[in-house]
Short mmCIF file of C-alpha atoms in Angstrom, two decimals:
data_model
loop_
_atom_site.label_atom_id
_atom_site.label_comp_id
_atom_site.label_asym_id
_atom_site.label_seq_id
_atom_site.Cartn_x
_atom_site.Cartn_y
_atom_site.Cartn_z
CA MET G 1 133.06 115.94 76.61
CA GLN G 2 130.58 113.53 75.91
CA ILE G 3 131.25 111.69 72.09
CA VAL G 4 128.18 110.36 70.93
CA ALA G 5 128.77 108.90 67.38
CA PRO G 6 128.04 106.48 65.26
CA ARG G 7 128.76 102.40 66.09
CA ARG G 8 131.29 101.91 62.77
CA THR G 9 132.71 105.27 63.76
CA LEU G 10 133.81 104.35 66.57
CA ILE G 11 135.32 100.92 65.63
CA LEU G 12 136.47 102.64 63.14
CA ALA G 13 138.45 105.06 65.16
CA ALA G 14 139.46 102.13 67.48
CA ALA G 15 140.85 100.22 64.90
CA CYS G 16 143.22 102.95 63.25
CA LEU G 17 143.72 103.98 66.98
CA ILE G 18 145.44 100.06 66.79
CA GLY G 19 147.12 100.40 63.34
CA ALA G 20 148.77 103.55 64.87
CA GLY G 21 150.19 101.52 67.47
CA VAL G 22 151.52 98.43 65.89
CA LEU G 23 152.55 101.21 62.66
CA LEU G 24 154.72 102.95 65.14
CA GLN G 25 156.08 100.17 67.19
CA TRP G 26 157.27 98.53 63.75
CA LEU G 27 158.48 101.60 62.67
CA LEU G 28 160.09 103.90 65.31
CA GLY G 29 160.34 100.50 67.98
CA TYR G 30 163.95 98.40 67.37
CA ARG G 31 164.15 99.72 63.91
CA LEU G 32 165.35 103.59 65.02
CA ASN G 33 167.48 102.31 68.34
CA ALA G 34 167.11 100.23 71.59
CA GLY G 35 166.46 103.00 73.33
CA SER G 36 163.55 103.83 72.44
CA ALA G 37 161.70 101.41 71.67
CA PRO G 38 159.62 100.59 75.29
CA LEU G 39 159.05 104.96 75.07
CA VAL G 40 157.25 103.66 72.10
CA GLU G 41 155.09 100.54 73.08
CA VAL G 42 154.71 103.44 76.50
CA VAL G 43 152.88 105.26 73.13
CA ALA G 44 151.73 101.94 71.92
CA LEU G 45 150.13 100.16 75.29
CA VAL G 46 147.13 104.23 75.52
CA LEU G 47 146.43 104.13 72.12
CA TYR G 48 144.89 100.21 72.53
CA GLY G 49 143.84 101.24 75.63
CA VAL G 50 141.33 104.05 73.79
CA ALA G 51 141.06 101.84 71.85
CA VAL G 52 139.54 99.10 74.13
CA ILE G 53 137.88 102.22 75.63
CA LEU G 54 136.12 103.23 72.58
CA VAL G 55 134.98 100.40 71.88
CA THR G 56 133.50 98.99 74.99
CA VAL G 57 131.66 102.08 76.84
CA PRO G 58 128.96 102.20 74.25
CA GLN G 59 128.15 98.28 75.24
CA GLY G 60 128.29 99.20 78.44
CA ARG G 61 124.61 100.78 78.58
CA GLY G 62 124.12 101.49 81.93
CA ARG G 63 126.33 98.39 82.92
CA PRO G 64 129.55 99.84 83.98
CA LEU G 65 130.58 96.74 86.11
CA LEU G 66 130.34 95.19 82.15
CA ALA G 67 131.84 97.62 80.40
CA ALA G 68 135.22 97.17 82.97
CA GLY G 69 135.25 93.87 82.79
CA LEU G 70 135.42 93.14 79.69
CA GLY G 71 137.61 96.58 79.71
CA PHE G 72 140.15 94.78 81.70
CA ILE G 73 139.51 91.40 80.08
CA LEU G 74 140.43 92.62 76.36
CA MET G 75 142.90 95.00 78.01
CA CYS G 76 145.12 92.39 79.31
CA TRP G 77 144.97 90.44 75.89
CA ALA G 78 146.45 93.79 73.88
CA VAL G 79 148.95 93.17 76.37
CA HIS G 80 149.79 89.76 76.11
CA LEU G 81 149.72 90.20 72.54
CA ASN G 82 151.74 93.74 72.38
CA ALA G 83 154.08 91.79 74.66
CA ARG G 84 154.40 89.25 71.19
CA LEU G 85 154.69 91.60 68.86
CA SER G 86 157.67 93.81 70.85
CA VAL G 87 159.75 90.06 71.41
CA PHE G 88 159.47 89.82 67.27
CA LEU G 89 160.57 93.02 67.03
CA GLU G 90 163.29 92.83 68.75
CA THR G 91 164.66 89.54 66.78
CA ASP G 92 163.96 90.82 63.25
CA ALA G 93 166.05 93.77 64.14
CA GLY G 94 168.81 91.79 65.92
CA GLY G 95 168.49 91.45 68.67
CA ASP G 96 168.90 89.33 71.93
CA VAL G 97 165.33 88.37 73.20
CA ILE G 98 164.47 85.06 75.85
CA ALA G 99 161.26 85.34 73.88
CA ALA G 100 159.00 83.33 76.53
CA HIS G 101 160.09 85.11 79.51
CA ARG G 102 159.25 89.11 78.02
CA ILE G 103 156.06 87.30 77.28
CA LEU G 104 155.37 85.45 80.61
CA LEU G 105 156.56 88.87 82.71
CA ALA G 106 153.75 90.76 80.20
CA THR G 107 151.20 88.31 80.75
CA LEU G 108 151.61 88.03 84.32
CA PHE G 109 152.79 91.88 85.45
CA ALA G 110 151.64 94.74 83.11
CA ALA G 111 148.45 92.83 81.77
CA PRO G 112 146.59 93.17 84.59
CA LEU G 113 147.67 96.40 85.58
CA CYS G 114 147.03 97.66 82.76
CA GLY G 115 143.50 95.90 82.09
CA LEU G 116 142.75 97.12 86.09
CA ILE G 117 143.39 100.74 85.02
CA VAL G 118 141.59 100.91 81.54
CA GLY G 119 138.05 98.93 83.22
CA VAL G 120 137.99 101.58 85.80
CA ILE G 121 138.22 104.20 83.35
CA ALA G 122 135.35 102.48 81.16
CA GLY G 123 133.54 101.56 84.42
CA LEU G 124 133.44 105.37 85.18
CA LEU G 125 132.93 106.63 80.87
CA VAL G 126 129.91 104.46 81.41
CA ARG G 127 128.77 105.42 85.21
CA GLY G 128 129.07 109.35 82.83
CA ASP G 129 127.04 108.17 80.07
CA ARG G 130 130.02 109.92 78.41
CA ILE G 131 130.68 107.54 75.07
CA ARG G 132 127.11 106.85 73.44
CA PHE G 133 126.42 104.90 70.61
CA ALA G 134 123.98 107.60 68.53
CA PRO G 135 120.55 107.23 67.86
CA LYS G 136 119.63 105.16 64.91
CA ALA G 137 117.39 106.79 62.59
CA ALA G 138 113.57 106.34 62.45
CA SER G 139 112.35 104.43 58.83
#
């Protein structure tokens, strides 16, 4: 499968995926119950990963290591920000959590793992030329 779309469309799709992840966590996370929150957080991380791939792969244009490195960095950042959001939502719902520990553990352990997965996928997609920006029409 190959995706060829204008730059604005891919960026809009990525923004919608990020918004859907945040909204999903806000609505179904700790408000529903504390047991569903980890599953919802994993689903949100998958949505963030797809959004990062939609943004970074077309930027690669034949340079898979560039796209892989950018995907790694952006996914690590997304996991860190998601950990901060998760802690905020849990304390807002009345949970008792040590925020610094959860954010530290997510940033040090979960972020590199998720970043590595997204980086490898982004590099492979660039190498296979699977997601591209649509060429601009001649004026």
